[in-house]
Coordinates of C-alpha atoms in Angstrom, one line a residue:
X1 CA 0.2 0.2 -0.1
X2 CA 1.4 3.4 -1.0
X3 CA 2.4 5.7 1.9
X4 CA 0.3 8.8 2.5
X5 CA 1.0 12.6 3.7
X6 CA -2.0 13.6 5.1
X7 CA -1.0 17.0 6.2
X8 CA -1.3 19.5 3.2
X9 CA 1.9 20.4 1.4
X10 CA 2.5 24.3 2.8
X11 CA 4.1 26.9 0.7
X12 CA 5.9 30.1 2.4
X13 CA 2.8 32.0 1.7
X14 CA 0.8 30.1 4.3
X15 CA 3.2 31.3 7.0
X16 CA 3.8 34.5 9.2
X17 CA 6.5 35.2 11.7
X18 CA 5.4 36.3 15.1
X19 CA 7.4 38.9 16.4
X20 CA 9.6 38.5 19.5
X21 CA 11.0 41.0 22.0
X22 CA 13.0 43.9 19.9
X23 CA 15.8 44.7 22.2
X24 CA 18.3 47.9 21.8
X25 CA 20.9 45.6 20.4
X26 CA 18.7 44.3 17.7
X27 CA 19.2 47.1 15.1
X28 CA 19.8 46.1 11.4
X29 CA 23.2 47.4 11.6
X30 CA 24.3 44.8 14.3
X31 CA 22.8 41.9 12.2
X32 CA 25.0 39.6 10.4
X33 CA 24.1 37.3 7.7
X34 CA 27.3 35.5 7.2
X35 CA 26.2 31.1 6.8
X36 CA 27.9 28.1 6.3
X37 CA 28.3 26.8 2.6
X38 CA 29.5 23.5 3.1
X39 CA 29.4 20.6 6.1
X40 CA 31.6 21.4 9.5
X41 CA 32.4 19.4 12.4
X42 CA 30.7 20.9 15.7
X43 CA 33.4 23.5 16.9
X44 CA 35.3 23.9 13.9
X45 CA 34.8 26.4 11.0
X46 CA 33.3 25.6 7.8
X47 CA 35.7 25.5 4.6
X48 CA 33.3 27.9 2.8
X49 CA 31.0 30.0 4.4
X50 CA 29.0 33.1 2.7
X51 CA 28.5 36.5 3.8
X52 CA 24.6 36.7 2.6
X53 CA 22.7 33.8 2.6
X54 CA 22.4 34.2 -1.1
X55 CA 23.3 31.6 -4.6
X56 CA 22.1 32.1 -8.3
X57 CA 20.5 29.3 -9.7
X58 CA 22.5 27.0 -12.2
X59 CA 20.4 28.4 -15.4
X60 CA 21.1 29.7 -18.5
X61 CA 19.5 32.6 -18.0
X62 CA 21.1 33.6 -14.6
X63 CA 24.3 32.6 -13.8
X64 CA 27.7 33.4 -16.0
X65 CA 30.6 34.7 -15.1
X66 CA 29.2 38.4 -14.9
X67 CA 26.6 37.3 -12.4
X68 CA 29.2 35.3 -10.4
X69 CA 31.4 38.2 -10.2
X70 CA 28.9 40.8 -9.2
X71 CA 27.3 38.2 -6.5
X72 CA 30.4 37.3 -5.2
X73 CA 31.5 41.0 -4.9
X74 CA 28.3 41.5 -2.7
X75 CA 29.0 38.3 -0.8
X76 CA 27.2 35.5 -2.1
X77 CA 27.7 32.7 -4.7
X78 CA 27.0 31.8 -8.3
X79 CA 27.1 28.3 -9.6
X80 CA 27.9 28.6 -13.3
X81 CA 25.4 26.6 -15.6
X82 CA 26.4 23.6 -16.8
X83 CA 24.3 23.2 -19.8
X84 CA 27.0 24.2 -22.1
X85 CA 30.1 22.8 -23.2
X86 CA 33.3 21.7 -20.6
X87 CA 35.5 24.2 -22.5
X88 CA 32.7 27.2 -22.3
X89 CA 32.0 26.6 -18.3
X90 CA 35.9 26.2 -17.6
X91 CA 36.6 29.2 -19.3
X92 CA 33.6 31.1 -17.2
X93 CA 35.3 29.7 -13.9
X94 CA 38.9 30.8 -15.1
X95 CA 37.2 34.6 -15.9
X96 CA 35.9 34.5 -12.3
X97 CA 39.1 33.1 -10.6
X98 CA 40.9 35.6 -13.3
X99 CA 39.0 38.7 -12.3
X100 CA 41.0 41.5 -11.1
X101 CA 38.5 43.4 -8.8
X102 CA 38.6 47.0 -10.5
X103 CA 40.1 45.6 -13.6
X104 CA 36.7 45.5 -16.0
X105 CA 37.2 43.5 -19.6
X106 CA 35.3 46.1 -21.6
X107 CA 31.9 44.6 -22.7
X108 CA 31.0 47.5 -25.1
X109 CA 33.3 47.6 -28.0
X110 CA 33.1 49.2 -31.6
X111 CA 35.6 50.2 -34.6
X112 CA 35.8 53.9 -36.2
X113 CA 33.8 52.9 -38.9
X114 CA 30.8 52.4 -37.0
X115 CA 28.3 55.3 -36.4
X116 CA 26.5 57.2 -33.9
X117 CA 23.5 55.0 -34.1
X118 CA 25.7 52.3 -33.3
X119 CA 26.8 53.4 -30.0
X120 CA 23.1 54.8 -29.0
X121 CA 22.1 51.2 -30.4
X122 CA 24.6 49.7 -28.0
X123 CA 23.9 51.8 -25.1
X124 CA 20.2 50.9 -25.4
X125 CA 21.6 47.2 -25.0
X126 CA 24.0 47.2 -22.3
X127 CA 23.4 50.6 -20.6
X128 CA 27.1 51.4 -20.6
X129 CA 27.7 54.8 -21.8
X130 CA 31.5 54.2 -22.0
X131 CA 32.6 52.6 -25.6
X132 CA 36.1 51.3 -26.3
X133 CA 36.8 51.8 -29.9
X134 CA 39.5 49.0 -30.9
X135 CA 40.8 48.2 -34.2
X136 CA 38.4 45.1 -35.0
X137 CA 35.8 45.9 -32.3
X138 CA 36.6 43.3 -29.8
X139 CA 37.4 43.4 -26.1
X140 CA 41.1 42.8 -26.6
X141 CA 41.5 44.5 -30.3
X142 CA 44.2 47.6 -30.6
X143 CA 42.7 50.2 -28.7
X144 CA 42.0 53.6 -31.0
X145 CA 39.9 55.8 -29.1
X146 CA 37.3 56.0 -26.4
X147 CA 33.6 57.2 -26.6
X148 CA 31.6 58.5 -23.8
X149 CA 28.4 61.0 -23.5
X150 CA 30.6 64.0 -23.7
X151 CA 31.6 63.1 -27.2
X152 CA 28.5 63.6 -29.2
X153 CA 25.3 65.7 -28.9
X154 CA 22.3 64.1 -29.9
X155 CA 20.4 66.9 -31.3
X156 CA 23.5 68.4 -33.1
X157 CA 25.3 65.2 -34.5
X158 CA 23.7 63.0 -37.1
X159 CA 23.6 59.5 -36.5
X160 CA 25.4 58.6 -39.2
X161 CA 28.5 60.3 -38.0
X162 CA 31.3 57.9 -38.1
X163 CA 32.8 57.1 -34.7
X164 CA 36.3 58.1 -35.6
X165 CA 35.2 61.7 -36.4
X166 CA 34.1 62.2 -32.4
X167 CA 36.0 59.6 -30.5
X168 CA 38.5 61.0 -28.4
X169 CA 41.7 59.1 -30.0
X170 CA 44.3 57.2 -28.1
X171 CA 46.9 59.8 -28.7
X172 CA 45.3 62.0 -26.4
X173 CA 44.0 59.5 -23.7
X174 CA 45.7 58.8 -20.2
X175 CA 46.2 55.2 -20.3
X176 CA 47.7 52.7 -17.8
X177 CA 50.3 50.0 -18.9
X178 CA 49.7 46.1 -18.5
X179 CA 50.4 45.2 -14.7
X180 CA 49.7 48.2 -13.2
X181 CA 48.3 47.6 -9.6
X182 CA 44.7 48.8 -8.8
X183 CA 46.0 51.5 -6.6
X184 CA 48.3 52.9 -9.4
X185 CA 45.3 52.8 -11.6
X186 CA 43.3 54.8 -9.0
X187 CA 45.8 57.5 -8.6
X188 CA 46.0 58.2 -12.1
X189 CA 42.1 58.4 -12.3
X190 CA 42.3 60.7 -9.4
X191 CA 45.3 62.7 -10.3
X192 CA 43.7 63.3 -14.2
X193 CA 40.2 63.7 -13.0
X194 CA 38.9 61.0 -15.1
X195 CA 35.8 58.1 -15.0
X196 CA 37.6 55.6 -16.8
X197 CA 41.1 54.5 -17.6
X198 CA 42.0 52.3 -20.1
X199 CA 44.9 49.7 -19.6
X200 CA 47.1 48.6 -23.1
X201 CA 49.9 46.2 -23.2
X202 CA 52.8 47.1 -25.2
X203 CA 50.8 46.8 -28.3
X204 CA 48.2 48.9 -27.4
X205 CA 46.2 46.1 -26.9
X206 CA 43.2 47.3 -24.5
X207 CA 43.5 44.5 -21.7
X208 CA 41.0 46.3 -18.8
X209 CA 39.2 49.5 -18.2
X210 CA 39.0 50.7 -14.7
X211 CA 36.3 52.9 -13.6
X212 CA 35.9 55.7 -10.9
X213 CA 33.0 53.9 -9.9
X214 CA 34.1 50.7 -9.4
X215 CA 36.9 52.1 -7.1
X216 CA 33.8 53.9 -4.9
X217 CA 32.0 50.3 -5.4
X218 CA 35.1 48.2 -4.0
X219 CA 35.0 50.4 -0.8
X220 CA 31.5 50.2 -0.8
X221 CA 31.5 46.1 -0.6
X222 CA 33.1 44.6 2.5
X223 CA 31.3 41.7 2.1
X224 CA 33.1 40.1 -0.8
X225 CA 33.4 36.4 -1.2
X226 CA 37.3 36.0 -1.3
X227 CA 39.2 32.9 -1.2
X228 CA 42.9 32.9 0.0
X229 CA 44.4 34.5 -2.8
X230 CA 42.0 37.2 -2.9
X231 CA 40.0 35.8 -5.8
X232 CA 36.3 35.7 -6.1
X233 CA 34.7 32.3 -5.0
X234 CA 32.5 30.8 -7.8
X235 CA 30.7 27.9 -7.9
X236 CA 29.8 25.5 -10.9
X237 CA 26.6 22.9 -11.6
X238 CA 27.5 19.5 -13.1
X239 CA 25.1 16.6 -14.3
X240 CA 25.2 12.8 -13.7
X241 CA 26.1 12.0 -17.2
X242 CA 29.7 13.7 -18.2
X243 CA 31.3 14.5 -14.6
X244 CA 34.4 12.2 -15.0
X245 CA 35.0 14.8 -17.7
X246 CA 33.4 17.8 -16.6
X247 CA 34.9 17.9 -12.8
X248 CA 38.8 17.5 -13.2
X249 CA 38.3 20.6 -16.2
X250 CA 36.4 22.5 -13.4
X251 CA 38.7 21.4 -11.1
X252 CA 41.6 22.9 -12.7
X253 CA 40.1 25.8 -13.8
X254 CA 40.1 26.7 -10.0
X255 CA 36.3 26.3 -9.3
X256 CA 35.5 26.5 -5.3
X257 CA 32.2 24.3 -5.1
X258 CA 30.4 21.9 -7.2
X259 CA 26.6 21.5 -7.4
X260 CA 24.6 18.6 -9.4
X261 CA 22.0 20.0 -10.9
X262 CA 18.8 18.0 -11.1
X263 CA 15.1 18.4 -10.4
X264 CA 15.5 14.9 -8.1
X265 CA 18.4 14.4 -6.6
X266 CA 17.2 11.2 -4.6
X267 CA 18.6 8.4 -7.3
X268 CA 22.1 6.4 -7.2
X269 CA 23.4 8.5 -10.0
X270 CA 23.8 11.2 -7.7
X271 CA 25.5 8.9 -4.9
X272 CA 28.0 7.9 -7.4
X273 CA 28.9 11.4 -8.5
X274 CA 29.2 12.6 -5.3
X275 CA 31.6 9.5 -4.3
X276 CA 33.4 9.9 -7.4
X277 CA 34.3 13.7 -7.0
X278 CA 34.9 12.8 -2.9
X279 CA 37.3 10.2 -3.9
X280 CA 39.4 12.1 -6.7
X281 CA 39.3 15.7 -5.6
X282 CA 39.9 18.2 -2.7
X283 CA 36.7 19.9 -4.2
X284 CA 33.3 20.8 -1.9
X285 CA 29.9 19.3 -3.6
X286 CA 26.2 20.2 -3.2
X287 CA 23.8 17.6 -4.3
X288 CA 20.1 17.6 -4.8
X289 CA 16.9 18.5 -4.8
X290 CA 15.4 16.5 -2.4
X291 CA 12.1 17.3 -0.2
X292 CA 11.9 15.0 2.5
X293 CA 14.1 13.2 5.1
X294 CA 15.1 10.0 3.2
X295 CA 16.2 11.8 0.3
X296 CA 18.4 14.3 2.9
X297 CA 20.1 11.1 4.4
X298 CA 20.7 9.0 1.2
X299 CA 23.0 12.5 0.0
X300 CA 24.3 13.3 3.0
X301 CA 25.3 9.4 3.7
X302 CA 27.2 9.6 -0.3
X303 CA 29.2 12.4 1.0
X304 CA 27.1 15.6 0.2
X305 CA 29.0 18.7 1.7
X306 CA 25.3 20.5 1.5
X307 CA 21.8 19.7 0.1
X308 CA 19.5 21.6 -2.1
X309 CA 15.5 21.5 -1.1
X310 CA 12.7 22.2 -3.5
X311 CA 11.0 20.4 -6.2
X312 CA 8.7 22.0 -8.5
X313 CA 8.8 25.0 -6.8
X314 CA 10.7 27.6 -9.4
X315 CA 8.7 30.3 -11.0
X316 CA 9.6 28.6 -14.3
X317 CA 9.2 25.0 -13.2
X318 CA 6.4 23.0 -14.6
X319 CA 7.7 19.7 -12.8
X320 CA 4.5 19.2 -10.9
X321 CA 2.3 20.2 -13.6
X322 CA 3.8 17.6 -16.1
X323 CA 4.9 14.7 -13.8
X324 CA 3.1 15.2 -10.3
X325 CA 6.1 15.0 -8.6
X326 CA 7.0 17.5 -6.0
X327 CA 6.1 19.2 -2.2
X328 CA 5.4 22.5 -1.1
X329 CA 8.7 24.4 -0.5
X330 CA 7.5 25.3 3.2
X331 CA 6.5 21.5 4.2
X332 CA 9.9 20.2 2.3
X333 CA 12.1 22.3 4.3
X334 CA 10.2 21.8 7.5
X335 CA 10.9 17.6 7.4
X336 CA 14.5 18.3 5.7
X337 CA 15.9 20.7 8.6
X338 CA 14.4 18.3 11.5
X339 CA 16.6 15.5 9.5
X340 CA 19.7 17.7 9.4
X341 CA 19.2 18.9 13.2
X342 CA 19.0 14.8 14.4
X343 CA 21.8 14.1 12.0
X344 CA 24.1 17.0 13.7
X345 CA 23.0 15.7 16.9
X346 CA 23.9 12.0 16.5
X347 CA 27.0 12.6 14.3
X348 CA 28.4 16.3 15.3
X349 CA 28.6 17.0 11.5
X350 CA 26.5 20.4 10.3
X351 CA 25.0 19.5 6.6
X352 CA 23.9 23.5 5.2
X353 CA 20.6 23.5 3.2
X354 CA 20.0 25.2 0.5
X355 CA 16.3 26.4 -0.2
X356 CA 15.8 26.2 -3.9
X357 CA 12.4 27.6 -5.1
X358 CA 9.0 28.7 -4.2
X359 CA 10.4 32.3 -3.0
X360 CA 7.8 35.1 -4.3
X361 CA 8.6 37.8 -2.0
X362 CA 11.3 39.0 -0.3
X363 CA 10.0 38.1 3.2
X364 CA 9.5 34.1 2.1
X365 CA 13.4 34.6 2.1
X366 CA 13.4 35.2 5.8
X367 CA 10.9 32.6 6.4
X368 CA 13.2 30.0 4.6
X369 CA 15.9 31.0 7.1
X370 CA 14.3 30.8 10.0
X371 CA 12.6 27.5 9.3
X372 CA 16.0 26.2 9.2
X373 CA 17.6 27.0 5.6
X374 CA 21.1 28.3 5.9
X375 CA 20.9 30.0 2.4
X376 CA 18.6 30.2 -0.4
X377 CA 19.0 29.6 -4.4
X378 CA 16.9 31.7 -6.8
X379 CA 16.3 32.0 -10.4
X380 CA 13.8 34.9 -11.3
X381 CA 15.1 37.2 -8.8
X382 CA 18.6 37.4 -10.4
X383 CA 17.6 37.2 -13.7
X384 CA 15.7 40.6 -13.7
X385 CA 19.0 42.5 -13.1
X386 CA 21.8 44.1 -15.7
X387 CA 24.2 41.4 -14.7
X388 CA 22.3 38.4 -15.8
X389 CA 23.4 37.1 -19.5
X390 CA 19.9 37.6 -21.2
X391 CA 18.7 40.0 -23.5
X392 CA 17.1 43.1 -22.4
X393 CA 14.2 43.8 -24.4
X394 CA 11.2 46.7 -24.7
X395 CA 7.7 44.9 -24.7
X396 CA 4.9 47.8 -24.7
X397 CA 5.9 50.4 -22.3
X398 CA 8.1 48.2 -20.1
X399 CA 11.5 46.6 -20.3
X400 CA 11.7 42.8 -19.6
X401 CA 14.4 40.3 -19.8
X402 CA 14.2 36.7 -21.2
X403 CA 14.6 33.9 -18.6
X404 CA 13.8 30.3 -19.3
X405 CA 13.8 27.1 -17.6
X406 CA 16.9 24.3 -17.6
X407 CA 14.1 21.9 -18.1
X408 CA 12.7 24.1 -21.4
X409 CA 13.9 22.9 -24.9
X410 CA 15.5 25.9 -25.2
X411 CA 18.3 25.3 -22.5
X412 CA 18.2 22.0 -24.4
X413 CA 19.5 20.5 -21.1
X414 CA 18.7 17.1 -21.8
X415 CA 21.6 15.4 -19.4
X416 CA 19.9 17.1 -16.2
X417 CA 16.6 15.3 -17.0
X418 CA 16.9 12.4 -19.1
X419 CA 17.5 8.8 -17.6
X420 CA 17.3 6.6 -20.1
X421 CA 20.2 8.3 -22.3
X422 CA 18.2 9.6 -25.3
X423 CA 19.8 12.8 -26.9
X424 CA 16.7 14.7 -26.6
X425 CA 13.9 15.8 -24.3
X426 CA 10.6 13.7 -24.4
X427 CA 8.6 16.4 -22.8
X428 CA 9.5 19.7 -21.0
X429 CA 9.9 20.7 -17.2
X430 CA 10.4 24.5 -17.8
X431 CA 9.0 27.2 -19.8
X432 CA 10.2 30.1 -21.8
X433 CA 9.5 33.5 -20.5
X434 CA 10.0 37.2 -19.4
X435 CA 10.7 39.0 -16.1
X436 CA 10.6 42.4 -15.6
X437 CA 13.8 44.3 -15.9
X438 CA 14.7 45.8 -12.2
X439 CA 18.2 47.3 -12.9
X440 CA 21.5 46.7 -11.0
X441 CA 21.7 44.0 -8.7
X442 CA 23.5 45.5 -5.9
X443 CA 20.9 48.1 -5.6
X444 CA 18.0 45.4 -5.2
X445 CA 20.0 43.3 -3.1
X446 CA 20.8 45.9 -0.9
X447 CA 16.9 46.6 -0.6
X448 CA 16.1 42.8 -0.1
X449 CA 18.7 42.8 2.5
X450 CA 17.3 45.3 4.5
X451 CA 14.1 44.0 4.9
X452 CA 15.7 40.7 6.0
X453 CA 17.8 42.5 8.7
X454 CA 14.7 44.4 9.5
X455 CA 12.5 41.3 9.9
X456 CA 15.1 39.7 12.1
X457 CA 15.4 42.8 14.4
X458 CA 11.6 42.2 14.8
X459 CA 12.0 38.3 15.9
X460 CA 15.0 39.5 18.5
X461 CA 17.8 37.8 16.6
X462 CA 21.2 39.1 14.9
X463 CA 22.3 36.5 13.5
X464 CA 20.7 33.7 11.1
X465 CA 21.8 31.1 13.4
X466 CA 20.1 32.8 16.6
X467 CA 17.0 33.4 14.1
X468 CA 16.6 29.6 13.7
X469 CA 16.8 29.0 17.6
X470 CA 14.1 31.8 18.3
X471 CA 11.8 32.0 15.5
X472 CA 8.0 31.7 16.2
X473 CA 6.3 31.0 13.1
X474 CA 2.7 30.7 12.6
X475 CA 0.0 29.3 9.8
X476 CA -2.1 31.6 8.5
X477 CA -5.8 31.4 6.8
X478 CA -6.9 32.4 3.3
X479 CA -8.7 35.6 5.1
X480 CA -5.9 36.4 7.1
X481 CA -3.9 36.5 3.7
X482 CA -6.2 39.3 2.4
X483 CA -6.2 41.1 5.5
X484 CA -2.5 41.2 5.0
X485 CA -2.8 43.4 2.2
X486 CA -4.0 47.0 1.7
X487 CA -8.2 46.5 1.5
X488 CA -11.1 48.3 2.5
X489 CA -9.5 51.1 1.0
X490 CA -9.5 53.3 -2.7
X491 CA -5.9 52.9 -3.6
X492 CA -4.5 56.2 -5.4
X493 CA -3.0 55.3 -9.0
X494 CA 0.5 55.6 -8.6
X495 CA 2.6 58.3 -10.5
X496 CA 3.7 55.8 -13.0
X497 CA 0.3 55.0 -14.6
X498 CA -0.7 58.8 -14.3
X499 CA 2.4 59.5 -16.4
X500 CA 1.5 56.7 -18.7
X501 CA -1.8 58.4 -19.7

């Protein structure tokens, strides 16, 4: 006879936090969000900790090297998507590990033969106001000049005007030579009142750009997630098919942590993959996803350094709809956390839990942490930002970014889902969609973290560990959900909608 779980499968939206006494010490400035990424023994420090409890999802539309650098700068970690060739994925890992804070590879490049219209089109696409003009239009070509918004006037210059007629030519540029230190570069920026300093090699080929704003950003990001060599920490997603070829290449590239990317992690394939990695490499590996005690213990006993929890709760995931498999994210977290705490009590080994999926509102992150998750993994949240790798498009009067699931045909990620060795997807477990464009990662992350810290203060906690110990959580009814929003009033139209009429 089948086993029945007659308690309803709960989501985060069915719970609220009940305030505890907020002491004078409980201010957002005193809240610390440091959290373990990988397992550790009681009384010892984890090999890798996050400075904020955020990781970006293992998705083509979310986690490339650009996102990994941006999120590590803020204190979190990205797991670079594995649904690409081994060479391309390892190249992304190398870009993150080789990235020198403050030294940016130019992402907006044109040739002198391009026109002002090309500059404006590129600016619309990338939001970058500085364009490097190189001989071949690449990021590493011979630098011939720079174009900024001060070099042209849209009201006076024809859109067909060639760039070489209005760019600031190399002969008049202040630049740095290859090998210059960040402090020396910043000294040049301040001395010459520059916004941007190009760095070139002996052949005049462009290597990096150093921006004044990045100097300020470096000072503003004390939580940067760095390894012992002052390089950014980065993760990578792997599958259970080509791991014997992919993992050695990723380790050689310098990856700090791996995670098996799968919609269902309770499998012998995952056990074999984890055991292979632990037997052959000194690299941390997470596994998942699971939604119950049995799945968690199976992966932990296989050697997993952390476990991802959640099946079917992602915004673009239709696994539950297609296969009838999954569980409400809150119910899954509660059961797995109970198993994790019992395992810790029995063995003295603490295995971090990553809550993956089911997060709609910012307060759901705080709920996931209060319920016992150590960090969250999000896709839609990060896909909205400038730093995600997808295109920014205009749909109607709004800007959006493309967002598709790893289980969609667009991702062609059959190795993640197929278990029979076929080379194509028989059916999809994800959709292809848009998400509203939201601007820069840091600006949005600061707002979200501000909410989390404020809520933690209401709960009388100044750390995630304390929140998990003292949090009081209540189920809510359907009518209390209505009560929690604006009700029984006539809302004024926002200034945004007024302007659009």
